[in-house]
CSV table of C-alpha atoms in Angstrom, one decimal:
chain,number,residue,atom,x,y,z
A,1,UNK,CA,38.3,57.4,-259.3
A,2,UNK,CA,41.8,56.8,-258.6
A,3,UNK,CA,43.6,59.0,-256.0
A,4,UNK,CA,47.0,58.9,-254.4
A,5,UNK,CA,46.7,60.0,-250.7
A,6,UNK,CA,49.6,61.0,-248.6
A,7,UNK,CA,48.9,60.1,-244.9
A,8,UNK,CA,50.7,62.3,-242.4
A,9,UNK,CA,49.5,60.9,-238.9
A,10,UNK,CA,51.9,63.2,-237.0
A,11,UNK,CA,52.0,63.2,-233.2
A,12,UNK,CA,49.9,62.4,-230.1
A,13,UNK,CA,46.4,61.2,-231.1
A,14,UNK,CA,47.1,62.0,-234.7
A,15,UNK,CA,47.9,58.4,-235.6
A,16,UNK,CA,44.9,57.0,-233.9
A,17,UNK,CA,42.3,59.1,-235.4
A,18,UNK,CA,43.9,59.1,-238.9
A,19,UNK,CA,43.8,55.4,-238.8
A,20,UNK,CA,40.1,55.6,-238.7
A,21,UNK,CA,39.7,58.0,-241.5
A,22,UNK,CA,41.9,56.0,-243.6
A,23,UNK,CA,39.5,52.9,-242.6
A,24,UNK,CA,36.5,54.8,-243.6
A,25,UNK,CA,38.0,55.9,-247.0
A,26,UNK,CA,38.7,52.2,-247.8
A,27,UNK,CA,35.2,51.4,-246.9
A,28,UNK,CA,34.2,54.0,-249.5
A,29,UNK,CA,36.5,52.7,-252.0
A,30,UNK,CA,35.2,49.4,-251.7
A,31,UNK,CA,31.6,50.2,-251.9
A,32,UNK,CA,31.8,52.8,-254.7
A,33,UNK,CA,34.5,51.0,-256.7
A,34,UNK,CA,37.3,53.5,-256.3
A,35,UNK,CA,41.0,53.1,-256.1
A,36,UNK,CA,42.6,54.9,-253.2
A,37,UNK,CA,46.3,54.3,-252.7
A,38,UNK,CA,47.7,55.5,-249.4
A,39,UNK,CA,51.3,56.2,-248.5
A,40,UNK,CA,52.4,57.5,-244.9
A,41,UNK,CA,55.2,59.8,-244.0
A,42,UNK,CA,56.4,61.6,-240.9
A,43,UNK,CA,55.7,65.3,-239.9
A,44,UNK,CA,55.9,67.2,-236.6
A,45,UNK,CA,57.6,66.2,-233.4
A,46,UNK,CA,58.3,62.5,-234.5
A,47,UNK,CA,60.0,63.9,-237.4
A,48,UNK,CA,62.1,66.2,-235.5
A,49,UNK,CA,63.1,63.4,-233.2
A,50,UNK,CA,64.1,61.1,-236.3
A,51,UNK,CA,65.5,63.7,-238.7
A,52,UNK,CA,65.9,66.9,-237.0
A,53,UNK,CA,63.6,68.6,-239.2
A,54,UNK,CA,59.7,68.9,-238.7
A,55,UNK,CA,59.0,68.6,-242.2
A,56,UNK,CA,61.4,66.2,-243.9
A,57,UNK,CA,62.2,66.6,-247.8
A,58,UNK,CA,60.8,63.2,-248.6
A,59,UNK,CA,57.5,64.0,-246.7
A,60,UNK,CA,57.3,67.3,-248.6
A,61,UNK,CA,57.9,65.5,-252.1
A,62,UNK,CA,55.3,62.9,-251.3
A,63,UNK,CA,52.8,65.4,-250.5
A,64,UNK,CA,53.6,67.2,-253.8
A,65,UNK,CA,53.2,63.9,-255.7
A,66,UNK,CA,49.9,62.9,-254.2
A,67,UNK,CA,46.4,64.1,-255.2
A,68,UNK,CA,45.7,65.0,-251.6
A,69,UNK,CA,47.0,65.2,-248.0
A,70,UNK,CA,45.3,63.4,-245.1
A,71,UNK,CA,46.9,65.0,-242.0
A,72,UNK,CA,46.5,64.0,-238.2
A,73,UNK,CA,47.9,66.4,-235.8
A,74,UNK,CA,51.2,67.7,-234.5
A,75,UNK,CA,52.8,68.9,-231.2
A,76,UNK,CA,54.5,67.7,-228.1
A,77,UNK,CA,54.9,69.1,-224.6
A,78,UNK,CA,58.7,69.2,-224.8
A,79,UNK,CA,58.4,71.7,-227.4
A,80,UNK,CA,55.3,73.5,-226.0
A,81,UNK,CA,57.1,73.8,-222.7
A,82,UNK,CA,60.2,75.2,-224.1
A,83,UNK,CA,59.8,78.7,-225.6
A,84,UNK,CA,63.6,78.9,-226.4
A,85,UNK,CA,63.2,75.9,-229.0
A,86,UNK,CA,64.5,76.8,-232.3
A,87,UNK,CA,62.9,73.9,-234.2
A,88,UNK,CA,59.4,73.4,-233.4
A,89,UNK,CA,56.7,70.7,-234.8
A,90,UNK,CA,54.3,73.7,-236.0
A,91,UNK,CA,57.0,75.0,-238.3
A,92,UNK,CA,56.4,71.6,-240.3
A,93,UNK,CA,52.7,72.5,-240.9
A,94,UNK,CA,53.4,76.0,-241.8
A,95,UNK,CA,55.9,75.3,-244.2
A,96,UNK,CA,53.7,72.6,-245.6
A,97,UNK,CA,50.9,75.1,-246.3
A,98,UNK,CA,53.4,77.5,-247.9
A,99,UNK,CA,55.0,75.0,-250.1
A,100,UNK,CA,51.6,73.5,-251.3
A,101,UNK,CA,50.3,76.9,-251.8
A,102,UNK,CA,47.3,76.1,-249.6
A,103,UNK,CA,45.9,79.5,-249.5
A,104,UNK,CA,42.3,78.6,-248.4
A,105,UNK,CA,41.2,76.9,-245.2
A,106,UNK,CA,37.6,75.8,-245.2
A,107,UNK,CA,36.1,75.0,-241.8
A,108,UNK,CA,32.3,73.8,-241.5
A,109,UNK,CA,30.8,74.3,-238.1
A,110,UNK,CA,27.4,72.8,-237.3
A,111,UNK,CA,25.3,72.1,-234.1
A,112,UNK,CA,24.0,68.7,-234.0
A,113,UNK,CA,20.6,68.4,-232.4
A,114,UNK,CA,21.5,65.5,-230.2
A,115,UNK,CA,24.6,67.3,-228.8
A,116,UNK,CA,23.3,70.9,-228.1
A,117,UNK,CA,23.7,70.2,-224.3
A,118,UNK,CA,27.4,69.7,-224.7
A,119,UNK,CA,28.1,73.3,-226.0
A,120,UNK,CA,28.8,75.8,-223.3
A,121,UNK,CA,26.2,78.1,-225.1
A,122,UNK,CA,22.5,77.9,-224.4
A,123,UNK,CA,20.9,75.3,-226.8
A,124,UNK,CA,18.1,77.8,-228.2
A,125,UNK,CA,20.9,80.1,-229.3
A,126,UNK,CA,22.9,77.4,-231.3
A,127,UNK,CA,20.0,75.0,-232.3
A,128,UNK,CA,20.1,75.1,-236.1
A,129,UNK,CA,23.6,76.8,-236.4
A,130,UNK,CA,25.1,75.6,-239.7
A,131,UNK,CA,28.0,77.7,-241.2
A,132,UNK,CA,31.4,77.4,-243.3
A,133,UNK,CA,34.4,79.7,-242.6
A,134,UNK,CA,36.6,80.4,-245.3
A,135,UNK,CA,40.1,81.7,-243.9
A,136,UNK,CA,43.0,83.1,-246.0
A,137,UNK,CA,45.9,81.0,-245.0
A,138,UNK,CA,49.2,82.0,-246.4
A,139,UNK,CA,49.2,85.7,-246.1
A,140,UNK,CA,48.7,88.5,-243.7
A,141,UNK,CA,50.3,89.3,-240.4
A,142,UNK,CA,51.3,85.6,-239.7
A,143,UNK,CA,53.6,85.5,-242.7
A,144,UNK,CA,54.6,89.3,-243.0
A,145,UNK,CA,58.0,90.6,-242.3
A,146,UNK,CA,58.8,90.5,-238.6
A,147,UNK,CA,61.5,92.2,-236.6
A,148,UNK,CA,62.6,92.9,-233.0
A,149,UNK,CA,64.9,95.9,-232.1
A,150,UNK,CA,68.4,95.2,-230.9
A,151,UNK,CA,67.6,96.0,-227.3
A,152,UNK,CA,64.5,93.6,-227.4
A,153,UNK,CA,62.2,96.5,-226.5
A,154,UNK,CA,60.3,97.0,-229.7
A,155,UNK,CA,58.9,94.4,-232.2
A,156,UNK,CA,56.8,94.5,-235.2
A,157,UNK,CA,54.7,92.4,-237.7
A,158,UNK,CA,53.8,93.6,-241.0
A,159,UNK,CA,50.3,92.8,-242.2
A,160,UNK,CA,50.2,92.9,-246.1
A,161,UNK,CA,47.5,91.7,-248.7
A,162,UNK,CA,47.1,92.0,-252.5
A,163,UNK,CA,43.9,92.1,-254.4
A,164,UNK,CA,44.9,88.8,-256.0
A,165,UNK,CA,45.1,87.1,-252.6
A,166,UNK,CA,41.7,88.3,-251.7
A,167,UNK,CA,40.0,87.8,-254.9
A,168,UNK,CA,41.2,84.0,-255.1
A,169,UNK,CA,39.7,83.2,-251.7
A,170,UNK,CA,36.6,85.2,-251.9
A,171,UNK,CA,35.5,83.6,-255.2
A,172,UNK,CA,35.6,80.2,-253.6
A,173,UNK,CA,33.5,81.6,-250.6
A,174,UNK,CA,30.9,83.2,-253.1
A,175,UNK,CA,30.6,80.0,-254.9
A,176,UNK,CA,30.0,78.0,-251.7
A,177,UNK,CA,27.3,80.5,-250.5
A,178,UNK,CA,25.6,79.9,-253.8
A,179,UNK,CA,25.3,76.2,-253.0
A,180,UNK,CA,24.1,76.9,-249.5
A,181,UNK,CA,21.8,79.8,-248.1
A,182,UNK,CA,23.1,82.3,-250.5
A,183,UNK,CA,24.6,84.7,-247.8
A,184,UNK,CA,28.3,85.7,-247.3
A,185,UNK,CA,29.6,87.6,-244.5
A,186,UNK,CA,33.0,89.3,-244.6
A,187,UNK,CA,34.7,90.0,-241.3
A,188,UNK,CA,37.3,92.6,-241.1
A,189,UNK,CA,38.4,95.7,-239.2
A,190,UNK,CA,37.9,98.3,-241.9
A,191,UNK,CA,37.3,101.0,-239.5
A,192,UNK,CA,40.9,101.0,-238.4
A,193,UNK,CA,43.1,98.8,-240.7
A,194,UNK,CA,44.1,99.7,-244.3
A,195,UNK,CA,44.3,96.0,-245.2
A,196,UNK,CA,40.7,95.6,-244.0
A,197,UNK,CA,39.7,98.4,-246.3
A,198,UNK,CA,41.1,96.8,-249.1
A,199,UNK,CA,39.5,93.5,-248.3
A,200,UNK,CA,35.9,95.3,-248.1
A,201,UNK,CA,36.6,97.3,-251.4
A,202,UNK,CA,37.7,94.2,-253.2
A,203,UNK,CA,34.9,91.8,-251.9
A,204,UNK,CA,32.2,94.6,-252.6
A,205,UNK,CA,33.5,94.9,-256.2
A,206,UNK,CA,33.5,91.1,-256.7
A,207,UNK,CA,29.6,90.8,-255.3
A,208,UNK,CA,28.5,92.0,-258.7
A,209,UNK,CA,29.4,88.7,-260.2
A,210,UNK,CA,27.3,86.9,-257.7
A,211,UNK,CA,24.1,88.8,-257.7
A,212,UNK,CA,22.2,85.9,-256.1
A,213,UNK,CA,24.4,86.1,-253.2
A,214,UNK,CA,23.5,88.7,-250.2
A,215,UNK,CA,26.8,90.3,-248.8
A,216,UNK,CA,27.0,91.7,-245.4
A,217,UNK,CA,30.0,93.0,-243.3
A,218,UNK,CA,30.9,92.7,-239.5
A,219,UNK,CA,33.9,94.1,-237.6
A,220,UNK,CA,35.8,91.4,-236.0
A,221,UNK,CA,35.0,92.4,-232.3
A,222,UNK,CA,31.3,92.5,-233.2
A,223,UNK,CA,31.5,89.2,-235.1
A,224,UNK,CA,33.1,87.5,-232.0
A,225,UNK,CA,29.9,88.9,-230.1
A,226,UNK,CA,27.5,87.8,-232.8
A,227,UNK,CA,29.1,84.3,-232.7
A,228,UNK,CA,27.9,83.9,-229.3
A,229,UNK,CA,24.7,85.5,-229.4
A,230,UNK,CA,23.3,84.3,-232.7
A,231,UNK,CA,25.5,81.9,-234.5
A,232,UNK,CA,22.4,81.0,-236.6
A,233,UNK,CA,22.8,84.3,-238.6
A,234,UNK,CA,25.9,83.0,-240.4
A,235,UNK,CA,26.0,81.1,-243.7
A,236,UNK,CA,29.5,81.5,-245.2
A,237,UNK,CA,32.1,83.6,-243.6
A,238,UNK,CA,35.2,84.9,-245.4
A,239,UNK,CA,38.1,86.7,-243.7
A,240,UNK,CA,41.8,87.1,-243.4
A,241,UNK,CA,44.4,85.0,-241.9
A,242,UNK,CA,44.4,86.2,-238.2
A,243,UNK,CA,40.5,87.0,-238.0
A,244,UNK,CA,40.0,83.6,-239.3
A,245,UNK,CA,42.0,81.9,-237.0
A,246,UNK,CA,40.2,83.7,-234.1
A,247,UNK,CA,36.6,83.5,-235.3
A,248,UNK,CA,37.0,79.6,-236.4
A,249,UNK,CA,38.3,78.7,-232.8
A,250,UNK,CA,35.4,80.6,-231.1
A,251,UNK,CA,33.0,78.9,-233.4
A,252,UNK,CA,34.3,75.5,-232.6
A,253,UNK,CA,32.4,75.5,-229.1
A,254,UNK,CA,29.1,75.4,-231.0
A,255,UNK,CA,29.3,71.8,-231.8
A,256,UNK,CA,30.0,70.8,-228.3
A,257,UNK,CA,33.4,69.1,-228.9
A,258,UNK,CA,36.4,70.1,-230.8
A,259,UNK,CA,36.7,66.4,-231.9
A,260,UNK,CA,33.7,66.9,-234.3
A,261,UNK,CA,35.4,69.8,-236.4
A,262,UNK,CA,37.0,69.0,-239.8
A,263,UNK,CA,38.9,71.2,-242.2
A,264,UNK,CA,40.2,71.5,-245.7
A,265,UNK,CA,43.0,73.6,-246.8
A,266,UNK,CA,43.4,73.9,-250.7
A,267,UNK,CA,45.3,75.7,-253.3
A,268,UNK,CA,45.5,75.6,-256.9
A,269,UNK,CA,47.2,72.3,-257.3
A,270,UNK,CA,47.2,70.6,-253.8
A,271,UNK,CA,44.8,70.1,-251.0
A,272,UNK,CA,45.2,69.0,-247.5
A,273,UNK,CA,42.5,67.7,-244.9
A,274,UNK,CA,43.0,67.7,-241.1
A,275,UNK,CA,40.8,67.8,-237.9
A,276,UNK,CA,41.2,71.2,-236.1
A,277,UNK,CA,42.0,69.7,-232.7
A,278,UNK,CA,45.6,69.4,-231.7
A,279,UNK,CA,47.8,66.4,-230.7
A,280,UNK,CA,46.1,66.0,-227.2
A,281,UNK,CA,49.4,64.1,-225.9
A,282,UNK,CA,47.6,63.3,-222.5
A,283,UNK,CA,45.2,61.1,-224.6
A,284,UNK,CA,47.8,59.3,-226.7
A,285,UNK,CA,47.2,55.5,-226.7
A,286,UNK,CA,44.2,55.6,-224.4
A,287,UNK,CA,41.5,55.0,-227.2
A,288,UNK,CA,39.5,58.0,-225.9
A,289,UNK,CA,40.2,60.3,-228.9
A,290,UNK,CA,37.1,61.3,-231.0
A,291,UNK,CA,38.1,60.2,-234.5
A,292,UNK,CA,35.0,62.2,-236.1
A,293,UNK,CA,36.7,65.3,-237.0
A,294,UNK,CA,39.4,63.5,-238.8
A,295,UNK,CA,36.7,61.3,-240.5
A,296,UNK,CA,34.6,64.3,-241.4
A,297,UNK,CA,37.8,65.7,-243.0
A,298,UNK,CA,38.0,62.7,-245.2
A,299,UNK,CA,34.5,63.5,-246.3
A,300,UNK,CA,35.9,67.0,-247.4
A,301,UNK,CA,38.6,65.3,-249.2
A,302,UNK,CA,35.8,63.4,-251.3
A,303,UNK,CA,34.0,66.8,-251.7
A,304,UNK,CA,37.0,68.3,-253.2
A,305,UNK,CA,37.2,65.6,-256.0
A,306,UNK,CA,33.4,66.0,-256.6
A,307,UNK,CA,32.6,62.6,-254.9
A,308,UNK,CA,29.8,64.4,-253.0
A,309,UNK,CA,27.5,61.3,-252.8
A,310,UNK,CA,30.4,59.4,-251.2
A,311,UNK,CA,31.1,62.3,-248.8
A,312,UNK,CA,27.4,62.4,-247.9
A,313,UNK,CA,27.4,58.8,-247.1
A,314,UNK,CA,30.0,59.4,-244.4
A,315,UNK,CA,28.2,62.4,-242.9
A,316,UNK,CA,24.9,60.4,-242.8
A,317,UNK,CA,26.8,57.6,-240.9
A,318,UNK,CA,28.3,60.2,-238.5
A,319,UNK,CA,24.9,61.6,-237.8
A,320,UNK,CA,23.5,58.1,-237.1
A,321,UNK,CA,26.3,57.4,-234.7
A,322,UNK,CA,25.5,60.7,-232.7
A,323,UNK,CA,21.9,59.9,-232.7
A,324,UNK,CA,22.6,56.3,-231.2
A,325,UNK,CA,25.2,57.8,-228.9
A,326,UNK,CA,27.9,55.8,-230.3
A,327,UNK,CA,30.5,58.4,-229.3
A,328,UNK,CA,33.8,58.7,-227.4
A,329,UNK,CA,33.9,59.9,-224.0
A,330,UNK,CA,33.9,63.6,-224.7
A,331,UNK,CA,30.4,63.2,-225.9
A,332,UNK,CA,29.3,60.2,-223.9
A,333,UNK,CA,30.8,60.1,-220.5
A,334,UNK,CA,28.5,57.0,-219.1
A,335,UNK,CA,28.6,54.5,-221.9
A,336,UNK,CA,31.5,55.8,-224.2
A,337,UNK,CA,33.2,53.8,-227.0
A,338,UNK,CA,36.8,53.6,-227.8
A,339,UNK,CA,38.2,55.3,-230.7
A,340,UNK,CA,38.6,52.2,-232.6
A,341,UNK,CA,34.9,51.1,-231.9
A,342,UNK,CA,33.6,54.4,-233.3
A,343,UNK,CA,35.6,53.8,-236.4
A,344,UNK,CA,34.2,50.3,-236.6
A,345,UNK,CA,30.6,51.5,-236.3
A,346,UNK,CA,31.0,54.0,-239.0
A,347,UNK,CA,32.9,51.5,-241.3
A,348,UNK,CA,30.0,49.2,-240.9
A,349,UNK,CA,27.3,51.8,-241.7
A,350,UNK,CA,29.2,52.8,-244.7
A,351,UNK,CA,29.9,49.3,-246.1
A,352,UNK,CA,26.3,48.6,-245.9
A,353,UNK,CA,27.4,45.0,-246.0
A,354,UNK,CA,25.4,42.1,-244.6
A,355,UNK,CA,28.4,41.2,-242.4
A,356,UNK,CA,28.4,44.5,-240.8
A,357,UNK,CA,25.2,45.2,-238.8
A,358,UNK,CA,24.7,47.0,-235.5
A,359,UNK,CA,22.5,45.4,-233.0
A,360,UNK,CA,20.4,48.5,-231.8
A,361,UNK,CA,19.1,46.5,-229.0
A,362,UNK,CA,22.6,46.2,-227.5
A,363,UNK,CA,23.0,50.1,-228.3
A,364,UNK,CA,20.4,50.8,-225.7
A,365,UNK,CA,22.2,49.4,-222.9
A,366,UNK,CA,25.7,50.8,-223.9
A,367,UNK,CA,26.9,47.8,-225.9
A,368,UNK,CA,28.0,47.6,-229.5
A,369,UNK,CA,28.0,44.4,-231.3
A,370,UNK,CA,29.2,44.2,-235.0
A,371,UNK,CA,27.9,40.8,-236.6
């Protein structure tokens, strides 16, 4: 397969982790005889510094012309600490999602057996947790009409959804459930919000098209509690923009590190893949950023193009690295590996070349040797 991939490293640790996911995709291309073309562009704070625009026209056009976008992270303290800033890095990502029509965010969450102790939740509660969250990404209260009164004493944000917006997302969630444990949970606030009642009515009607999928419902407040009490109950979750933002961030603690969590944002013609973590400016250039979330995002990119075997090779390599404790310091404080070394390990496992072999004896004493 031939793919053109726009690479937007962004700010902070974005370039460091994205470098590793590109490395992994190149190893996949070589092993499976694919042709992946990569072209970089700027976005976020670095783009503001250079052009005054967090999403320059040239970057947007590259993304539109590419088969997929591999995204790093955006953000910088000089904007985070200035609430009066008119132009902000995050505006670039929001505009990119809107321009590319990326209406669905897909976020897998999994508890790895070897990392249960890293989660703030009790191991017996999270062991075996494995879910995917489908979040609507371009509608709802985040994109609704907003206003503030002239005296600054009153403000409002309008939340609007159409049946069409709900259906196009829910179809993807139902189909994902069919390939997993055949359970779909809609998270809403239908006891209070009219938009949530439309969600519940629409998804209930759609369930008739998917008789093999069990559908249930949770209010967002109860869902937030259940995510802590019994996350193993969830298989596929579907929800609106704001509730998805909340519940997916809560679910992120299950894995023990935000550096493990990948995501995909897809539309009718375009798709973007990114780790869920931020730019983590304090870690920039120190080689301590966990590249796994970015690398697993690359696996989602492969899944998007039905290269499932290739994606599974990446996931298997990640599982092996975790079992062997080849991890960055967020997961291995005593004998940790650098961002680059973790990427090298995974590249070697993926290539399966006689020139890339890990000496497991050295791994037991915290040494990694690629020979």
